XYZ file of N, CA and C in Angstrom:
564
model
N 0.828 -1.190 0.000
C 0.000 0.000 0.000
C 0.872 1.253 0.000
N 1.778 1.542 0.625
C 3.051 2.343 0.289
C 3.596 2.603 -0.725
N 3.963 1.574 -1.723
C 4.304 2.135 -3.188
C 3.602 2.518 -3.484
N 2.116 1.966 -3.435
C 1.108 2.988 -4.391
C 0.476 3.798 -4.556
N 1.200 4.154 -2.671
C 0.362 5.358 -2.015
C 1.279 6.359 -2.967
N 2.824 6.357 -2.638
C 4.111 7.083 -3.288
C 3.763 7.117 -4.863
N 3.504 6.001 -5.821
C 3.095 5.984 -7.154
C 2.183 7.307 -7.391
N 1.119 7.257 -6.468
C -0.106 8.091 -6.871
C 0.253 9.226 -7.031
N 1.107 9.561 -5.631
C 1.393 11.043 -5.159
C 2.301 11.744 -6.322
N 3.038 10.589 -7.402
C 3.428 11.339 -7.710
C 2.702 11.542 -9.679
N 1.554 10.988 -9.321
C 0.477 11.879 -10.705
C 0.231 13.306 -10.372
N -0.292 13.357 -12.013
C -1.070 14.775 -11.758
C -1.729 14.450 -10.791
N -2.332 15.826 -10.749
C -3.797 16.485 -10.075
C -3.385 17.302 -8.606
N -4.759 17.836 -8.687
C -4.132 18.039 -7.127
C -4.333 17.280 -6.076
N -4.007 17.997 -5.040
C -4.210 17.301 -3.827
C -5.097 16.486 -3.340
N -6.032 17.065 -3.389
C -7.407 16.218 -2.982
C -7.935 14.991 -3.616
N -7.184 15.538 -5.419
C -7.321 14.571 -6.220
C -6.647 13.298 -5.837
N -5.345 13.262 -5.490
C -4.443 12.126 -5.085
C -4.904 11.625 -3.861
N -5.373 12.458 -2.985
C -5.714 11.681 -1.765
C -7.367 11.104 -1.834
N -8.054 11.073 -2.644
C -9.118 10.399 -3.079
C -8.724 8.900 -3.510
N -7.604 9.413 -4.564
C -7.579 7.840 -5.435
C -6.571 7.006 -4.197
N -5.673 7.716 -3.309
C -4.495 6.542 -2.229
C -5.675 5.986 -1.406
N -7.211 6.596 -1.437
C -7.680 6.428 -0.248
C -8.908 5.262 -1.131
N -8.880 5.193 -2.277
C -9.942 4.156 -2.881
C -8.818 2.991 -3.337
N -7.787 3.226 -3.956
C -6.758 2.196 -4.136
C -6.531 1.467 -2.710
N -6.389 2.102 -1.751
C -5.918 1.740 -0.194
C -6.853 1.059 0.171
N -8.001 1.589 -0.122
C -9.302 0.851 0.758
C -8.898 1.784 1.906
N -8.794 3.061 2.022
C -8.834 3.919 3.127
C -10.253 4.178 3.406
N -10.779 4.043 4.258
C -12.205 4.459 4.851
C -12.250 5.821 5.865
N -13.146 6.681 5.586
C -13.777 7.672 5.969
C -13.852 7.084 7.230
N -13.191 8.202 8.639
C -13.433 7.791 9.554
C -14.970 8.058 10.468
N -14.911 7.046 11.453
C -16.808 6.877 11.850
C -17.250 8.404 12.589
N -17.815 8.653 11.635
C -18.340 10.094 12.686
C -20.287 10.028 12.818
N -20.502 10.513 14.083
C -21.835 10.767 14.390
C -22.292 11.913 14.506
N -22.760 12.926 13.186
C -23.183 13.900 13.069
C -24.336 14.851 14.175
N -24.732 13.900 15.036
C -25.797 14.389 16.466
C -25.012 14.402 17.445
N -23.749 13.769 17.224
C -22.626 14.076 18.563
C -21.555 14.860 18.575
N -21.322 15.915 17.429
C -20.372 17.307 17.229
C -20.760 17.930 18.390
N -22.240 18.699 18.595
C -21.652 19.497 20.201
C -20.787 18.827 21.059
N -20.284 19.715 21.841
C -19.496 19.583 23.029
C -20.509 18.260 24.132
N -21.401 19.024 24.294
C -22.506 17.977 24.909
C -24.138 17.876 23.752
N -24.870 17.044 23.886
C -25.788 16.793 23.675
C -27.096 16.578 24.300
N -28.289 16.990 24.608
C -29.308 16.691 25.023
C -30.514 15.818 24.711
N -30.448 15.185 25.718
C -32.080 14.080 25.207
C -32.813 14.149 26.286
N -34.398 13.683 26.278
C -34.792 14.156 27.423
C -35.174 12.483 27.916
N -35.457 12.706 29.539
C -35.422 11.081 30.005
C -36.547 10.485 29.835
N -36.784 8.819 30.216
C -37.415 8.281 30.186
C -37.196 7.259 29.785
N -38.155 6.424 29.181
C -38.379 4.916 28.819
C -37.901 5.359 27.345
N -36.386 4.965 26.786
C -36.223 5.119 24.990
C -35.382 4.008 24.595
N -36.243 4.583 23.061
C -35.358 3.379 22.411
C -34.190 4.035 21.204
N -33.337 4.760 21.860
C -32.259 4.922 20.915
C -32.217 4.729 19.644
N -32.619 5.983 18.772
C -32.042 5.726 17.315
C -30.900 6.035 16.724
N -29.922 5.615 16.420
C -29.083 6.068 16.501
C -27.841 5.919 14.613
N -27.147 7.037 14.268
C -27.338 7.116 13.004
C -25.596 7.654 12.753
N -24.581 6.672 12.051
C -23.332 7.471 11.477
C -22.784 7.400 10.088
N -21.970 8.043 9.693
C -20.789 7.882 8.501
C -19.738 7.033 9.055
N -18.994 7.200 7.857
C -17.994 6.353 7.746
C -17.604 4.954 8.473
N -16.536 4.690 8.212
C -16.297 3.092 8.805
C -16.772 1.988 8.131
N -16.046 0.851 8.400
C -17.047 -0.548 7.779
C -17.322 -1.634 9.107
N -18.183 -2.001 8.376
C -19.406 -2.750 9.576
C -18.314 -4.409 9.399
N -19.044 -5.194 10.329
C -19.803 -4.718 11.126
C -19.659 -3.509 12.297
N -20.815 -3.166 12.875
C -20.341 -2.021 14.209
C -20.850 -2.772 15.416
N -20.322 -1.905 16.287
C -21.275 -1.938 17.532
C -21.865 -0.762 18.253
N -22.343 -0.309 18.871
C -23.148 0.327 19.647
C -23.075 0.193 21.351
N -22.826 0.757 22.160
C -22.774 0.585 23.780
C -23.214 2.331 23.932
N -24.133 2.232 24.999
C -24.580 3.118 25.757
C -24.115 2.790 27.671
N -23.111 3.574 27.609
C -22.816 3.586 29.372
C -23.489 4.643 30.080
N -23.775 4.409 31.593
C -24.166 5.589 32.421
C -22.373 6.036 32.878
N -22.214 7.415 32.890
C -20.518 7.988 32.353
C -20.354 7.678 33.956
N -21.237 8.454 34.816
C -21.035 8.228 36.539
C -20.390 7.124 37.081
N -21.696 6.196 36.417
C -21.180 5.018 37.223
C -20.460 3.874 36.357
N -20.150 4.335 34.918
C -19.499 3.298 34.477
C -20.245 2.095 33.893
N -21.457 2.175 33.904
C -22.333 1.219 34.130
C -23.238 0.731 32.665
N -22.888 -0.083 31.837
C -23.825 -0.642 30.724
C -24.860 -0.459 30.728
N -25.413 0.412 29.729
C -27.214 0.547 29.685
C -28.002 -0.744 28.932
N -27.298 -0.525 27.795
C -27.988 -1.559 26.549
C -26.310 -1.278 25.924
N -26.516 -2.153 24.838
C -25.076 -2.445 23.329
C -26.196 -3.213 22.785
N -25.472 -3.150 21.238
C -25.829 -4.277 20.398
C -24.563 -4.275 19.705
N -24.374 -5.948 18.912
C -23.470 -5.939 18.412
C -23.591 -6.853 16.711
N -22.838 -6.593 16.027
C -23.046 -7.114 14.581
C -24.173 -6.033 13.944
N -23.706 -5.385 14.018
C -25.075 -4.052 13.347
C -24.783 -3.619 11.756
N -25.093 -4.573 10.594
C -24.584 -3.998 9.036
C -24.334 -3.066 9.006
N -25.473 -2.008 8.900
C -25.399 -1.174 8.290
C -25.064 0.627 8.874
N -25.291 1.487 8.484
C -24.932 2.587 9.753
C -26.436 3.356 10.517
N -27.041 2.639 10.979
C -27.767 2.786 11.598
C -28.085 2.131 12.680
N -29.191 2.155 14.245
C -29.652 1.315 14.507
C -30.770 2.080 15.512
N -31.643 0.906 16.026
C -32.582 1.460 16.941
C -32.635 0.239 18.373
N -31.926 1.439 19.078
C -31.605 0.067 20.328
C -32.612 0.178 21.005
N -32.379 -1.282 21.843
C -33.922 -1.881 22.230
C -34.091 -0.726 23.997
N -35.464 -0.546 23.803
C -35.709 0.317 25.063
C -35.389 0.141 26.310
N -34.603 1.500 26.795
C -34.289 1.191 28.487
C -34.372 2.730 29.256
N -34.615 2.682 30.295
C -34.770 4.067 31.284
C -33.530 4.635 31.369
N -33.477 5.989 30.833
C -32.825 7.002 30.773
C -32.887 7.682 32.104
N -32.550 7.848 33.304
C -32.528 8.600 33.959
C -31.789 10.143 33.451
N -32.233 11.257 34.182
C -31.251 12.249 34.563
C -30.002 12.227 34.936
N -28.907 12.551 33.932
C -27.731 12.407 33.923
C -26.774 12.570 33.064
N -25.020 12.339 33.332
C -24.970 12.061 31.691
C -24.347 10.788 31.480
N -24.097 10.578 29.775
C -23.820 9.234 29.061
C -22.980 9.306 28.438
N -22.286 8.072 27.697
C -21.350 7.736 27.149
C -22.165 6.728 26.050
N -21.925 7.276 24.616
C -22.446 6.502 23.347
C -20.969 6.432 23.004
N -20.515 4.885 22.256
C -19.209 4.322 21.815
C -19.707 3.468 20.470
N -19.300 3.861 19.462
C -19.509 3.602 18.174
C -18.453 2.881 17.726
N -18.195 1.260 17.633
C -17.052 1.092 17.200
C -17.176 -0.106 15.855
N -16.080 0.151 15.316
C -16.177 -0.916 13.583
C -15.621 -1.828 13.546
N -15.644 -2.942 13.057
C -15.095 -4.033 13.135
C -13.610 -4.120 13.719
N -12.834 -3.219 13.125
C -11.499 -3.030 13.698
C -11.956 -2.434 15.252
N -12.786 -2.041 15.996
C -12.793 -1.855 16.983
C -12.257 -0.251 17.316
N -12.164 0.322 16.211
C -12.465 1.824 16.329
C -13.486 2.951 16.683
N -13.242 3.328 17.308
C -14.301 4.336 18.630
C -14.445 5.826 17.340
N -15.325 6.208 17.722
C -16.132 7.075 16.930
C -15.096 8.236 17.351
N -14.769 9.284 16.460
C -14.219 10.740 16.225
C -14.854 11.624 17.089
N -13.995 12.282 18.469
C -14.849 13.421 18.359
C -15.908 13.792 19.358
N -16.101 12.568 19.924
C -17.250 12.217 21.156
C -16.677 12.117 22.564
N -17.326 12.939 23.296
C -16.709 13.508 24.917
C -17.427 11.816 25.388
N -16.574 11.285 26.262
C -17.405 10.380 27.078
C -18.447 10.298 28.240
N -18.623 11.700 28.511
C -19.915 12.243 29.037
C -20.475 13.101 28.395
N -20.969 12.504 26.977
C -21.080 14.414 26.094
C -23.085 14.029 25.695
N -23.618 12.918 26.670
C -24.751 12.804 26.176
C -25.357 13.193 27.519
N -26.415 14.403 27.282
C -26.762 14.430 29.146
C -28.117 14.463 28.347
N -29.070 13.870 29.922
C -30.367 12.817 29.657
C -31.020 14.588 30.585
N -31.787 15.024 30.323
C -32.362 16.458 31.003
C -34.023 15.721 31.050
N -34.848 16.566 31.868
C -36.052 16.831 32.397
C -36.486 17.248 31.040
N -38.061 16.739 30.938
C -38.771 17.088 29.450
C -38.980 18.532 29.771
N -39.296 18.965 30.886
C -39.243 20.568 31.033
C -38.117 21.639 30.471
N -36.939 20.895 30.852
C -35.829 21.607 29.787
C -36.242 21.619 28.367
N -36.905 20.622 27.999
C -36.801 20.543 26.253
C -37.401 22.247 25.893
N -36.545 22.588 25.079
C -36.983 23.795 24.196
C -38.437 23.742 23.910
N -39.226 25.155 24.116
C -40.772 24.579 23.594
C -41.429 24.860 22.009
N -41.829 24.294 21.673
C -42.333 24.032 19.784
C -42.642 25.352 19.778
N -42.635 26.513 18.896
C -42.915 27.562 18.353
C -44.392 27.935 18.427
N -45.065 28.972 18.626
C -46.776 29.079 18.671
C -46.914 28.454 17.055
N -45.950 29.673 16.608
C -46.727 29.272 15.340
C -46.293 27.627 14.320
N -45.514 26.588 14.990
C -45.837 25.749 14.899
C -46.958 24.909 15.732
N -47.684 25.257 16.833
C -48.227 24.625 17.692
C -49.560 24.946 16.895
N -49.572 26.360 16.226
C -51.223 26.765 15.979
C -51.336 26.254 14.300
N -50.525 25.906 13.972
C -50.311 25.381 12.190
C -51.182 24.549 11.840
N -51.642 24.619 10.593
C -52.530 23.510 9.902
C -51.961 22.760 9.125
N -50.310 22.457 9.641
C -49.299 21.196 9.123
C -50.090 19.762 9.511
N -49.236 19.076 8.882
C -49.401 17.500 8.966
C -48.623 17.294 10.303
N -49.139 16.344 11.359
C -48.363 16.070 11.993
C -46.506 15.594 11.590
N -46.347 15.180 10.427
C -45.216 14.950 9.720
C -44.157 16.412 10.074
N -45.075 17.020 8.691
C -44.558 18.654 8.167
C -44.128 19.081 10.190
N -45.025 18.908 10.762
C -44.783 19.911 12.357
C -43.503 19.296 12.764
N -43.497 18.007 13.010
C -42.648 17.466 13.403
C -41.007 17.590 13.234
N -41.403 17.347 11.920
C -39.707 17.702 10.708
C -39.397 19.262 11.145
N -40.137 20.340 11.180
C -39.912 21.693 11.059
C -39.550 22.139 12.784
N -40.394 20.914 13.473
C -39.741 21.733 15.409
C -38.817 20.400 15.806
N -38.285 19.324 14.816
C -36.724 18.724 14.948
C -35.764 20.009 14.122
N -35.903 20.654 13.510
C -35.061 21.572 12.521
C -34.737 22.606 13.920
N -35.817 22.601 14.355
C -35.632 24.388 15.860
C -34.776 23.733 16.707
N -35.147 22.428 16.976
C -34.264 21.439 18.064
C -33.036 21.369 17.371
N -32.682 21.451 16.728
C -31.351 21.280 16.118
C -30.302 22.394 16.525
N -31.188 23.607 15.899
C -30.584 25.087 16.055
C -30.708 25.377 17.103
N -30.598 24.701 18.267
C -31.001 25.068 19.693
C -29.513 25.460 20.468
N -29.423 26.009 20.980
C -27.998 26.056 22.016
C -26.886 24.823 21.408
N -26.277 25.970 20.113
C -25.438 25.329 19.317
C -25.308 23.989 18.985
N -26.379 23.288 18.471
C -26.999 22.054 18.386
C -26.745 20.802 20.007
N -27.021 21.392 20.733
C -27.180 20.250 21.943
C -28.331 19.665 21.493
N -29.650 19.951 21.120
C -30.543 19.100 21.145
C -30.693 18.066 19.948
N -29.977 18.191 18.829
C -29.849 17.307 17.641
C -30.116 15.822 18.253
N -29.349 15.623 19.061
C -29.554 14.175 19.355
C -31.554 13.754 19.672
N -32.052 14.825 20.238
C -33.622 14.402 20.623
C -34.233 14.847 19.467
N -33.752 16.364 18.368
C -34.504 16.248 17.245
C -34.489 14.592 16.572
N -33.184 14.017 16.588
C -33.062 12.701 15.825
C -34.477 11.760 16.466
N -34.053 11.530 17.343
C -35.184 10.698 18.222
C -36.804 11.082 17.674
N -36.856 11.894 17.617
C -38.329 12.513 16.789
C -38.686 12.141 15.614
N -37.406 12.433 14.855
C -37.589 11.898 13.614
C -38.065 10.795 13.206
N -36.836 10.287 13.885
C -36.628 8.511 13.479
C -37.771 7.602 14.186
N -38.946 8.695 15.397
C -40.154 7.941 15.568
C -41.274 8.302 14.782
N -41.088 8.531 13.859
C -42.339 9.100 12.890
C -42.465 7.893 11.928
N -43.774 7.751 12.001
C -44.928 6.481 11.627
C -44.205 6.042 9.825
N -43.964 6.984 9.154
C -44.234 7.072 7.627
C -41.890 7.508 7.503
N -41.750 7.164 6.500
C -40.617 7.182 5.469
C -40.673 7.933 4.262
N -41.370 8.749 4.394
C -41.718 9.587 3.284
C -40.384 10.531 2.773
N -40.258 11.355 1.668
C -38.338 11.535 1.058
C -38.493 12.558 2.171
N -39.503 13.772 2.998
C -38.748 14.808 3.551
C -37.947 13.955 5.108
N -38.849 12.651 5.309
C -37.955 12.029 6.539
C -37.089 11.438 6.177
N -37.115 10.586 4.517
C -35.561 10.201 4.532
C -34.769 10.977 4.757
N -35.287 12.439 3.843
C -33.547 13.366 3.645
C -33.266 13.743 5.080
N -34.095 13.964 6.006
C -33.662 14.516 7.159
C -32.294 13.932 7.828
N -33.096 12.095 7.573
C -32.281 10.981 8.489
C -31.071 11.385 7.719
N -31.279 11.648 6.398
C -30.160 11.327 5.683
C -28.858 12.621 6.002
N -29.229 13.824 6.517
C -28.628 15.068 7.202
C -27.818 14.966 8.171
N -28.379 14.072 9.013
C -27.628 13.333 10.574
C -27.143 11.980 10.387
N -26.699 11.493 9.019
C -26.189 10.416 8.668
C -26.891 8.833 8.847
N -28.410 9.153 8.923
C -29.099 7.676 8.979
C -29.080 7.418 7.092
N -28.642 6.641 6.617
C -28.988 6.360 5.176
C -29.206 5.030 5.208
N -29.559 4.294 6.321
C -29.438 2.627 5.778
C -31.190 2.886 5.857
């Protein structure tokens, strides 16, 4: 993989160009990132959930582990997960914070993610839906998609992670919920 990394580098093109083709010749993979876990921290609100949960890059299989960060303590995992998605099976979220660990067959941990960067808040914290989404003659869909978009833009996206959760519980698959999923990296 070295010679041909050196071979490439020394074609035309530019830069980006060469490091495209060392990285498809290489079988270099895009490293695993979770687009709802860039803030510093993240917000979800507690209760009884079932984790949807959505990344780039990497090759599968993956796994998935949700720790309580305090105590160290296993919530739920799943493991052998194809594709880059999943929806883990339901468990009580207390008030607190968490640790989500995204790792790929090689056993590589996700880019980027504080190990207490998921805090579980009171539904009273949640930001509240807009009047004039509350008084709208939207589709429950259309409302939904448009006050996950406010949750997003919320205190420099902390709440992305619970807009996701919204999303990804909506009844129908219709293209404005694919593209959404598809924004926060759900595409499977």
């Amino acid at each position: 993989a070295a010679e041909l990394a050196a071979a490439l580098r020394a074609l035309s093109g530019n830069s980006e160009q060469r490091k495209a083709r060392v990285a498809v010749l290489t079988r270099e993979l895009p490293p695993l990132n979770v687009p709802v876990l860039v803030a510093l921290r993240t917000n979800v609100v507690s209760g009884r959930r079932a984790l949807y949960l959505a990344w780039t890059g990497g090759e599968g299989p993956f796994s998935v582990q949700v720790l309580n960060a305090t105590e160290r303590r296993e919530l739920v995992s799943q493991a052998d997960i194809a594709g880059h998605s999943v929806r883990l099976p339901a468990v009580q979220f207390g008030p607190g914070n968490y640790t989500i660990w995204i790792r790929n067959r090689a056993g590589h941990r996700i880019e980027g993610a504080r190990d207490d960067g998921v805090v579980v808040v009171s539904e009273v914290d949640l930001p509240t839906m807009p009047e004039v989404l509350q008084t709208s003659a939207l589709s429950d869909e259309a409302r939904t998609l448009f006050y996950a978009d406010h949750l997003a833009g919320q205190d420099d996206g902390r709440w992305t992670l619970e807009a996701l959760q919204r999303v990804a519980n909506l009844s129908t698959r219709s293209p404005a919920v694919r593209q959404w999923l598809e924004r926060y990296g759900g595409s499977d």
